[in-house]
mmCIF file of C-alpha atoms and ligand atoms in Angstrom:
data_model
loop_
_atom_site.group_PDB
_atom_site.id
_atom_site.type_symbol
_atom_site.label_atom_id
_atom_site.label_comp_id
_atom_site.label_asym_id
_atom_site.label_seq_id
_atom_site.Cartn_x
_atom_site.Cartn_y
_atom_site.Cartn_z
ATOM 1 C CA UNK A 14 0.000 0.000 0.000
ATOM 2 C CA UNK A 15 1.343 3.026 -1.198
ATOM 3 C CA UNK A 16 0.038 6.286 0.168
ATOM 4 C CA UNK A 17 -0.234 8.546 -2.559
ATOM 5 C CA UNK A 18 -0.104 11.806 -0.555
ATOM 6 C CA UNK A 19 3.104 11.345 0.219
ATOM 7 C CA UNK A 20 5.065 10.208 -2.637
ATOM 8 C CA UNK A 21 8.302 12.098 -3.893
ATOM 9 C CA UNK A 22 8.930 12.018 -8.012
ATOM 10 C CA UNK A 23 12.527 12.128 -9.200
ATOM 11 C CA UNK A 24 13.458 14.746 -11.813
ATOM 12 C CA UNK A 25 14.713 12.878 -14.680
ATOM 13 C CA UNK A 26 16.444 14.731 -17.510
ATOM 14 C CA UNK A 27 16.862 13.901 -21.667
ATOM 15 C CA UNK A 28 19.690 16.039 -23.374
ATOM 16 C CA UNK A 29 18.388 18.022 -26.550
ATOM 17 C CA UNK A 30 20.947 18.655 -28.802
ATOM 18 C CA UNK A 31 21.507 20.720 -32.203
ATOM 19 C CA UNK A 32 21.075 18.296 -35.227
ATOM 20 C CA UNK A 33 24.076 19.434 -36.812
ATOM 21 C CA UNK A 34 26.584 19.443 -34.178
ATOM 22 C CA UNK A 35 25.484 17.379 -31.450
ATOM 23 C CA UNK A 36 26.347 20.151 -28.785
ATOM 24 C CA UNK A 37 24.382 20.005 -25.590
ATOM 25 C CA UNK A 38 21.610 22.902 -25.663
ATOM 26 C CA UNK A 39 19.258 21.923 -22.873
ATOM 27 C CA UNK A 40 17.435 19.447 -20.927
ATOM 28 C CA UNK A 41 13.635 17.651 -20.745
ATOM 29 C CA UNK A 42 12.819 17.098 -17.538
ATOM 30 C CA UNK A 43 11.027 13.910 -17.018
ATOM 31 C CA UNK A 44 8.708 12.549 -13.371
ATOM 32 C CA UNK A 45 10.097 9.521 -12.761
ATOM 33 C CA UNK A 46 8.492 7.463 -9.564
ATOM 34 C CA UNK A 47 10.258 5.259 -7.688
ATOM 35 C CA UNK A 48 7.613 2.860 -6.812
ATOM 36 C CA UNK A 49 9.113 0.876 -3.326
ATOM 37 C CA UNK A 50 7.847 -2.434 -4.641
ATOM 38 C CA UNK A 51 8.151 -2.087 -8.876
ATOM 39 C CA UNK A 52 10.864 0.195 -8.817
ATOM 40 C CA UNK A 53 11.289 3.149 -11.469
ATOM 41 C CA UNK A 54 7.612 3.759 -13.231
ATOM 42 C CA UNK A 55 7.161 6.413 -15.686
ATOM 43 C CA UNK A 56 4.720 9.700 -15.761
ATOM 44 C CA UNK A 57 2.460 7.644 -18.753
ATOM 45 C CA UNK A 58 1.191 5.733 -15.362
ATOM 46 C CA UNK A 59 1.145 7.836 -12.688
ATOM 47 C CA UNK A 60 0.466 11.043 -14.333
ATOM 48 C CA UNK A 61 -3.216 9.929 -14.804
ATOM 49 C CA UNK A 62 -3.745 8.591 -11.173
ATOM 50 C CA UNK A 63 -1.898 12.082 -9.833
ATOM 51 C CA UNK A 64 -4.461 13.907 -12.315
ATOM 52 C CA UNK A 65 -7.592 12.445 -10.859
ATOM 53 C CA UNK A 66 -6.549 12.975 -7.328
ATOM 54 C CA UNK A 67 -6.057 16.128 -7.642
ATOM 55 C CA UNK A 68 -1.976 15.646 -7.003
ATOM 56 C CA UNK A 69 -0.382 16.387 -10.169
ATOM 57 C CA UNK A 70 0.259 20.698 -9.658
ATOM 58 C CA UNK A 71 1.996 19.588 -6.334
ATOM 59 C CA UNK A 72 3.836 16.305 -8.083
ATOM 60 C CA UNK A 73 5.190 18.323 -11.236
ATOM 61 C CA UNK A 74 6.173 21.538 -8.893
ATOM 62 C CA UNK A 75 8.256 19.255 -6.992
ATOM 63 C CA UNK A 76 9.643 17.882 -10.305
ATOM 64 C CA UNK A 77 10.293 21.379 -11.678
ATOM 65 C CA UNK A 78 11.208 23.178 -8.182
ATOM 66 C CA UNK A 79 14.163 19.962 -8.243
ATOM 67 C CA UNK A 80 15.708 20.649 -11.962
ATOM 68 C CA UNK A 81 15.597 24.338 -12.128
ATOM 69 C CA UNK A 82 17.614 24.301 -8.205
ATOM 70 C CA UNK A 83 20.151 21.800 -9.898
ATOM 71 C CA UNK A 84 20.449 23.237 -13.066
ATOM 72 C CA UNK A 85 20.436 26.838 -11.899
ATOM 73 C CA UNK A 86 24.106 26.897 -11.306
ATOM 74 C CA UNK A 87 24.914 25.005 -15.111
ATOM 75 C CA UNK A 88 26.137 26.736 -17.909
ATOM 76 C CA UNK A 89 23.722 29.988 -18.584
ATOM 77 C CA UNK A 90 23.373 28.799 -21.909
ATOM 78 C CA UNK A 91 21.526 25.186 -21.601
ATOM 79 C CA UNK A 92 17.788 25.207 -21.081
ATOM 80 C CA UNK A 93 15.571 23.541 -19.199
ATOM 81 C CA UNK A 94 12.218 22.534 -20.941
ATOM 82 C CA UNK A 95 9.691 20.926 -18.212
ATOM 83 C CA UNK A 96 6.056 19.505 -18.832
ATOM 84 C CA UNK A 97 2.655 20.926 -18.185
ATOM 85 C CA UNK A 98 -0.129 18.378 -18.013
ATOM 86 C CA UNK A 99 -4.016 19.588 -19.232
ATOM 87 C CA UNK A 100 -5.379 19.704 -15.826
ATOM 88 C CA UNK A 101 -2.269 22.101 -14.682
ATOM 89 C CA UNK A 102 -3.715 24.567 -17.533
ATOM 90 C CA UNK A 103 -6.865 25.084 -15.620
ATOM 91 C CA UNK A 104 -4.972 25.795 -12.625
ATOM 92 C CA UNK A 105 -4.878 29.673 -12.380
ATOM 93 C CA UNK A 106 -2.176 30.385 -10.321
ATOM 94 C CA UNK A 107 -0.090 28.144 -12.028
ATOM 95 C CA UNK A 108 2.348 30.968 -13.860
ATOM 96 C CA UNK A 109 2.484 32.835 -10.456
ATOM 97 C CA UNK A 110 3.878 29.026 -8.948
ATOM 98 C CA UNK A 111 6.031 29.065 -11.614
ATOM 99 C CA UNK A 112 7.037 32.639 -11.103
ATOM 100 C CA UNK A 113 7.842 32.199 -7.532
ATOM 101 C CA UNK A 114 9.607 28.727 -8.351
ATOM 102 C CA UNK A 115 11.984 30.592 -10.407
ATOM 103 C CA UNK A 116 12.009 33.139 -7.944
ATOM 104 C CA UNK A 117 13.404 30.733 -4.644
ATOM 105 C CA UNK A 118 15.693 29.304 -7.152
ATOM 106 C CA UNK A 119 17.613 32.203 -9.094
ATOM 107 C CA UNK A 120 16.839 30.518 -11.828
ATOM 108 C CA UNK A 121 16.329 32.909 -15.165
ATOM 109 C CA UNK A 122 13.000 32.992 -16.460
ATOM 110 C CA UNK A 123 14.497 32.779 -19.982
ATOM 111 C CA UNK A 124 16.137 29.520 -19.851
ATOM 112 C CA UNK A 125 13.063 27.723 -18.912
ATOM 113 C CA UNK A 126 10.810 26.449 -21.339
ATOM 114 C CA UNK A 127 7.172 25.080 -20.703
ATOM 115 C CA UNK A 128 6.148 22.397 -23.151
ATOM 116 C CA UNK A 129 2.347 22.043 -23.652
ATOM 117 C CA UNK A 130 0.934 19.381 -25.798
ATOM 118 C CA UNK A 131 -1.922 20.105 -28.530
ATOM 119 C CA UNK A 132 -4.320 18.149 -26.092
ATOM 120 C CA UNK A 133 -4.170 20.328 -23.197
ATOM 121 C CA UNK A 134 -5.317 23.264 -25.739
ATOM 122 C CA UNK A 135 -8.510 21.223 -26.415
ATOM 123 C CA UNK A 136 -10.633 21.675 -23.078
ATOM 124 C CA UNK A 137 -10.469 25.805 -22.696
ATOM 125 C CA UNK A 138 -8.592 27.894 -25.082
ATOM 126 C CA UNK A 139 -9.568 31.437 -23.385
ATOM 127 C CA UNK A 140 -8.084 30.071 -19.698
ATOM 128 C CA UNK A 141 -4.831 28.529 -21.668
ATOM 129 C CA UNK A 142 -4.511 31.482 -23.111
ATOM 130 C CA UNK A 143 -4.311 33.754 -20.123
ATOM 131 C CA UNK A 144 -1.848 31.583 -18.370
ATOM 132 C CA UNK A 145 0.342 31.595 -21.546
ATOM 133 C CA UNK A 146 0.388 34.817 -21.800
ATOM 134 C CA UNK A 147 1.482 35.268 -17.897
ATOM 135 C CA UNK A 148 4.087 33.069 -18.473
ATOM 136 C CA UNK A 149 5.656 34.507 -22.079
ATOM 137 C CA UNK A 150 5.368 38.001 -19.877
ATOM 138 C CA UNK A 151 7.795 36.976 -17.545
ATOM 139 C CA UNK A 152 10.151 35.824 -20.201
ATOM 140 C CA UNK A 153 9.373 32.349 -20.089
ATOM 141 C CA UNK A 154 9.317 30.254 -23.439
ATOM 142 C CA UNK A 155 6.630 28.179 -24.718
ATOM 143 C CA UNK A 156 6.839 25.309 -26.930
ATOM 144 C CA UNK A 157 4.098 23.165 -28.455
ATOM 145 C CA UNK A 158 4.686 19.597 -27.566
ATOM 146 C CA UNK A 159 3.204 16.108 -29.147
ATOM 147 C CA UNK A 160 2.905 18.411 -32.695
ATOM 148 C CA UNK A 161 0.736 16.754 -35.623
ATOM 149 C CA UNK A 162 -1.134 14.490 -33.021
ATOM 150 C CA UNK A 163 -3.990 16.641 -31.929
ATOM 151 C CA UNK A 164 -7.184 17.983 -33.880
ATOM 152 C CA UNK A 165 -6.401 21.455 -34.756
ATOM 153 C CA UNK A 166 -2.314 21.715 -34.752
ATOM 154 C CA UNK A 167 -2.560 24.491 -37.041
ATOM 155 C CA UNK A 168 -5.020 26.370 -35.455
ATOM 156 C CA UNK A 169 -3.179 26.125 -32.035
ATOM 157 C CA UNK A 170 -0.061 27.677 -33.796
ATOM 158 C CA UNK A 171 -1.898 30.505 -34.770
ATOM 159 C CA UNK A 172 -3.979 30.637 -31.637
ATOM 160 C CA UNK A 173 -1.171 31.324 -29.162
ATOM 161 C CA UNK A 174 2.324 32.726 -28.888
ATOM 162 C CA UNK A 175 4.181 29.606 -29.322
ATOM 163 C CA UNK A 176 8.497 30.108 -29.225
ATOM 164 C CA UNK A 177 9.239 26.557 -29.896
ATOM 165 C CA UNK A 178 7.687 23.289 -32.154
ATOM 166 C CA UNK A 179 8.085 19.687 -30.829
ATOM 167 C CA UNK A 180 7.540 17.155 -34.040
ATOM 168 C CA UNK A 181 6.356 14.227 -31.898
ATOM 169 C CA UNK A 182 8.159 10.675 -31.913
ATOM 170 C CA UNK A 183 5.435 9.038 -33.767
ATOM 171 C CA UNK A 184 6.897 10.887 -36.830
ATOM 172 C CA UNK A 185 10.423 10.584 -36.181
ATOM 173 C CA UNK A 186 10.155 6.716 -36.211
ATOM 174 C CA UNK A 187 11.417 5.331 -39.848
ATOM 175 C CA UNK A 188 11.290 9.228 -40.825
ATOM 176 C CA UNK A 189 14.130 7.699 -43.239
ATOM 177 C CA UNK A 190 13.080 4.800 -44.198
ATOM 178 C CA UNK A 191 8.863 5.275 -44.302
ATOM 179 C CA UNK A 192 7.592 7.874 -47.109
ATOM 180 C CA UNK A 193 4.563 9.050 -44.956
ATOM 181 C CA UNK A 194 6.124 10.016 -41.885
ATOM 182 C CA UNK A 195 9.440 12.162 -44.015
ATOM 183 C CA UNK A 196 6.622 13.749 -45.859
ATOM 184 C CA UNK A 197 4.926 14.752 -42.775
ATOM 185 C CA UNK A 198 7.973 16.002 -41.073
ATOM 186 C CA UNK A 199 9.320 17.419 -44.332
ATOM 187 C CA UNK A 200 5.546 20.249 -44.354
ATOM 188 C CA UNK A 201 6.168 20.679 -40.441
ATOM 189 C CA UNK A 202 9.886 21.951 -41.203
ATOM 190 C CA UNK A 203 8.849 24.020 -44.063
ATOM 191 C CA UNK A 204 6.025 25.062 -42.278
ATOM 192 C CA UNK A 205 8.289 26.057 -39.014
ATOM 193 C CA UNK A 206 10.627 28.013 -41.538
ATOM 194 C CA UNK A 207 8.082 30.273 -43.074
ATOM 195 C CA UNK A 208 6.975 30.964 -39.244
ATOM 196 C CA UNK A 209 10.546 31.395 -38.021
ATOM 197 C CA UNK A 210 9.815 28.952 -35.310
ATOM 198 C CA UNK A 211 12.701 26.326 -33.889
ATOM 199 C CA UNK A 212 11.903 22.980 -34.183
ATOM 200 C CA UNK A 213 12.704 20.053 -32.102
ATOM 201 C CA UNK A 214 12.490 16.469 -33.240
ATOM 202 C CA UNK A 215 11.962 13.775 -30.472
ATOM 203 C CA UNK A 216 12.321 10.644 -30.276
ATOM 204 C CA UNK A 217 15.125 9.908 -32.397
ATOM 205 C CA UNK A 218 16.926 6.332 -32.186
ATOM 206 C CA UNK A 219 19.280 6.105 -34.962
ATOM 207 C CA UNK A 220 21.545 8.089 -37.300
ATOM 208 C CA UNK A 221 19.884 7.529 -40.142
ATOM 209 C CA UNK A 222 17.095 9.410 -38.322
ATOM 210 C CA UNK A 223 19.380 12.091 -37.593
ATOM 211 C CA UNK A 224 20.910 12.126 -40.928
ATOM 212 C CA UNK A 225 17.296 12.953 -42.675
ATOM 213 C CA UNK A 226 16.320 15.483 -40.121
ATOM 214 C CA UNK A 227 19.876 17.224 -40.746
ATOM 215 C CA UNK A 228 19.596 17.240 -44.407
ATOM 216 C CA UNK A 229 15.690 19.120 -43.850
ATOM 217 C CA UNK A 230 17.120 21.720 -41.814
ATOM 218 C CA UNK A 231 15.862 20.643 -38.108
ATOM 219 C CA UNK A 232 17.537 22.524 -35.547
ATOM 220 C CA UNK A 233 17.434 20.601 -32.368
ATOM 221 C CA UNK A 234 17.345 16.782 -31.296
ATOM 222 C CA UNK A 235 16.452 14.461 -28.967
ATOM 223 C CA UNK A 236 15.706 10.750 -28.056
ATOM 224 C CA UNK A 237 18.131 7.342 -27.257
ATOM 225 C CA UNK A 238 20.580 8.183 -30.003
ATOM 226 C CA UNK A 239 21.280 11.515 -28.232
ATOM 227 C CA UNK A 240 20.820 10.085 -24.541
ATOM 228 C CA UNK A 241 18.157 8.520 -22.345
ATOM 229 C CA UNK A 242 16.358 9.997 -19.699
ATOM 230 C CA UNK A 243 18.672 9.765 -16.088
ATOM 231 C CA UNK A 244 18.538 11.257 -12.874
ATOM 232 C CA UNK A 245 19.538 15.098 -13.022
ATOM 233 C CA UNK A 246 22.580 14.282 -10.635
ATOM 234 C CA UNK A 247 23.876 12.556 -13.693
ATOM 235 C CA UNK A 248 23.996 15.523 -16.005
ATOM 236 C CA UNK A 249 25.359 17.715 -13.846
ATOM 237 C CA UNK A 250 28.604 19.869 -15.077
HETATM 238 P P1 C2E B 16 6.778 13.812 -23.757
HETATM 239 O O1 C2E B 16 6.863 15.192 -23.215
HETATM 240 O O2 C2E B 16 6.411 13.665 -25.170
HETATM 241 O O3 C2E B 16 8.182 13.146 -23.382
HETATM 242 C C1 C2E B 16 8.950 12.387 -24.226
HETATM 243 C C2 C2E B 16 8.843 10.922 -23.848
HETATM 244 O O4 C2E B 16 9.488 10.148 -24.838
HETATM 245 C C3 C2E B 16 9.541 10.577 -22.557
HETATM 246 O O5 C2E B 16 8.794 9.548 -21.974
HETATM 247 C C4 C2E B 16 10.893 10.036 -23.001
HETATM 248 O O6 C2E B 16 11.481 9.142 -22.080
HETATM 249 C C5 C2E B 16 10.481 9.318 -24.253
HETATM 250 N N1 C2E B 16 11.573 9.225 -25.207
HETATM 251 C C6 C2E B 16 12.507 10.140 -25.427
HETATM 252 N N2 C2E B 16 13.339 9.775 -26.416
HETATM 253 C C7 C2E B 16 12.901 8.564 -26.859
HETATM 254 C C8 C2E B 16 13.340 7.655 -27.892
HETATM 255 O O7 C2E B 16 14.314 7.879 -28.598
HETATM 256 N N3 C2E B 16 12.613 6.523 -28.066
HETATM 257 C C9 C2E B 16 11.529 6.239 -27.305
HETATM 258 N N4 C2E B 16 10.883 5.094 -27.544
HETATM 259 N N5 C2E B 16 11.084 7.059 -26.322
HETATM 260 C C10 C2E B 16 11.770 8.222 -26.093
HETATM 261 P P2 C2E B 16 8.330 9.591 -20.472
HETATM 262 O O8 C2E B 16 9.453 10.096 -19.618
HETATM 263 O O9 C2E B 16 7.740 8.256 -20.162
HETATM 264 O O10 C2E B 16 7.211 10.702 -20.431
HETATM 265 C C11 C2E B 16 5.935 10.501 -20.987
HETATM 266 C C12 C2E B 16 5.122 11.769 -20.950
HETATM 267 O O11 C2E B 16 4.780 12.137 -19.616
HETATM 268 C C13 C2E B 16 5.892 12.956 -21.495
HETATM 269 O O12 C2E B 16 5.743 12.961 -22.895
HETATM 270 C C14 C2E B 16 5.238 14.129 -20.808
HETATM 271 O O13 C2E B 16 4.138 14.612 -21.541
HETATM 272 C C15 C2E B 16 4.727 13.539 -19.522
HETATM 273 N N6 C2E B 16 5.559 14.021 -18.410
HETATM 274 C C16 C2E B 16 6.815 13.667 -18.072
HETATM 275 N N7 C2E B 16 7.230 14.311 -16.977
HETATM 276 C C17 C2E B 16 6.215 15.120 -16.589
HETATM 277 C C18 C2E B 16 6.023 16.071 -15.495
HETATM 278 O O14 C2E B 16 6.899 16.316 -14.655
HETATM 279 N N8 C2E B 16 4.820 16.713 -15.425
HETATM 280 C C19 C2E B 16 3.853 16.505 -16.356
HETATM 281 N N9 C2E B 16 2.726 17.206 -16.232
HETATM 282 N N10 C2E B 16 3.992 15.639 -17.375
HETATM 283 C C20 C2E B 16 5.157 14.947 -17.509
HETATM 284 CA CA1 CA B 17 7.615 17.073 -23.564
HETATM 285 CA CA1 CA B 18 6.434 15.079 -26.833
#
């Protein structure tokens, strides 16, 4: 029996990388659990259970309050992008938690990023908004996470200030091997370039993966070619 009131996430952390020369420009931080029974579980199963308890603002700020302490002494130039779940954007004092977090840490408002995935944009596009734009206001950058997967990707783009697309995994798999998928991520870099928006490929396993995404003129990297996720300790200097 696990009390889930009292649990304590670990801050994981991915490197993202540029495409072209594999230099170290930030980290993803990623809830990991450490579950005293099953050992290391990750946020796809908890992060549902936290969400309908009610848990998951205090879970993540623990998550975020962790990295941005650690990584606010690293090099000024490496990010840190962390992850907003749907519920959190009907939370409306999350960008004043955020604020503050940044605040008690010293940690510049500029090198954090806030990914939020098309489907937290579904439920209330007004109260996103407002939160977003608290957020981009204190220098804070956004990025749109999971992108192609929801209903209305291009709508979202237009919809709010977004600093930052993620192309998600699903279309970096076989992007070099699988006509579909390379012609997919082929419109979202074109589309990215005529917006003047960075884009960041996850997910991506092999070189030949890299190779393609290179060759269209992706900026940034990530996924188990670049590193796995691993326990911020493991990152740091
Ligand atoms: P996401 O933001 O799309 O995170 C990327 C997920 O892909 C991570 O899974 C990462 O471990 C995995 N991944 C990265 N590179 C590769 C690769 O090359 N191959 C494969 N097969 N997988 C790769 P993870 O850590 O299980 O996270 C799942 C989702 O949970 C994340 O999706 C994110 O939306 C959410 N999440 C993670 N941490 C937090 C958190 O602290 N708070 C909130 N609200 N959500 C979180
Ligand atoms: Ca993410
Ligand atoms: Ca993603």
């Amino acid at each position: 029996y696990v009390n889930l009131h009292h649990i304590r996430l670990l801050s994981y952390t991915e490197p993202i990388v540029t495409c072209e020369t594999g230099e170290i420009v930030g980290f993803e931080v990623l809830a990991r659990w450490n579950h005293p029974l099953s050992g290391i579980i990750g946020p796809d199963v908890f992060i549902p259970v936290a969400e309908d308890i009610g848990l998951i603002g205090r879970l993540s700020e623990q998550v975020i309050g962790e990295a941005l302490r650690d990584a606010a002494a690293w090099d000024p130039n490496i990010k840190i992008s962390v992850n907003i779940s749907p519920s959190q954007l009907t939370d409306g004092w999350l960008a004043q938690r955020i604020v503050r977090m940044l605040a008690e840490t010293s940690f510049p408002a500029e090198r954090l990023v806030v990914e939020i995935t098309e489907s937290s944009l579904f439920a209330d596009i007004e109260f996103a908004r407002s939160i977003v734009t608290s957020l981009k206001n204190q220098g804070i950058r956004l990025a749109l996470d999971d992108f192609g997967t929801g209903f209305s990707s291009l709508s979202h783009l237009r919809s709010l200030p977004f600093d930052i697309i993620k192309i998600d995994r699903s279309f970096v798999t076989n992007v070099s091997s699988n006509q579909q998928p390379a012609a997919i991520v082929r419109a979202v870099l074109s589309l990215s370039s005529a917006l003047h928006l960075p884009v960041i490929a996850e997910g991506v396993e092999t070189e030949n993966e890299r190779a393609f995404l290179m060759r269209e003129g992706c900026h940034e990297i990530q996924g188990y070619l670049i590193g796995r996720p691993q326990p911020i300790a493991s990152y740091a200097n």
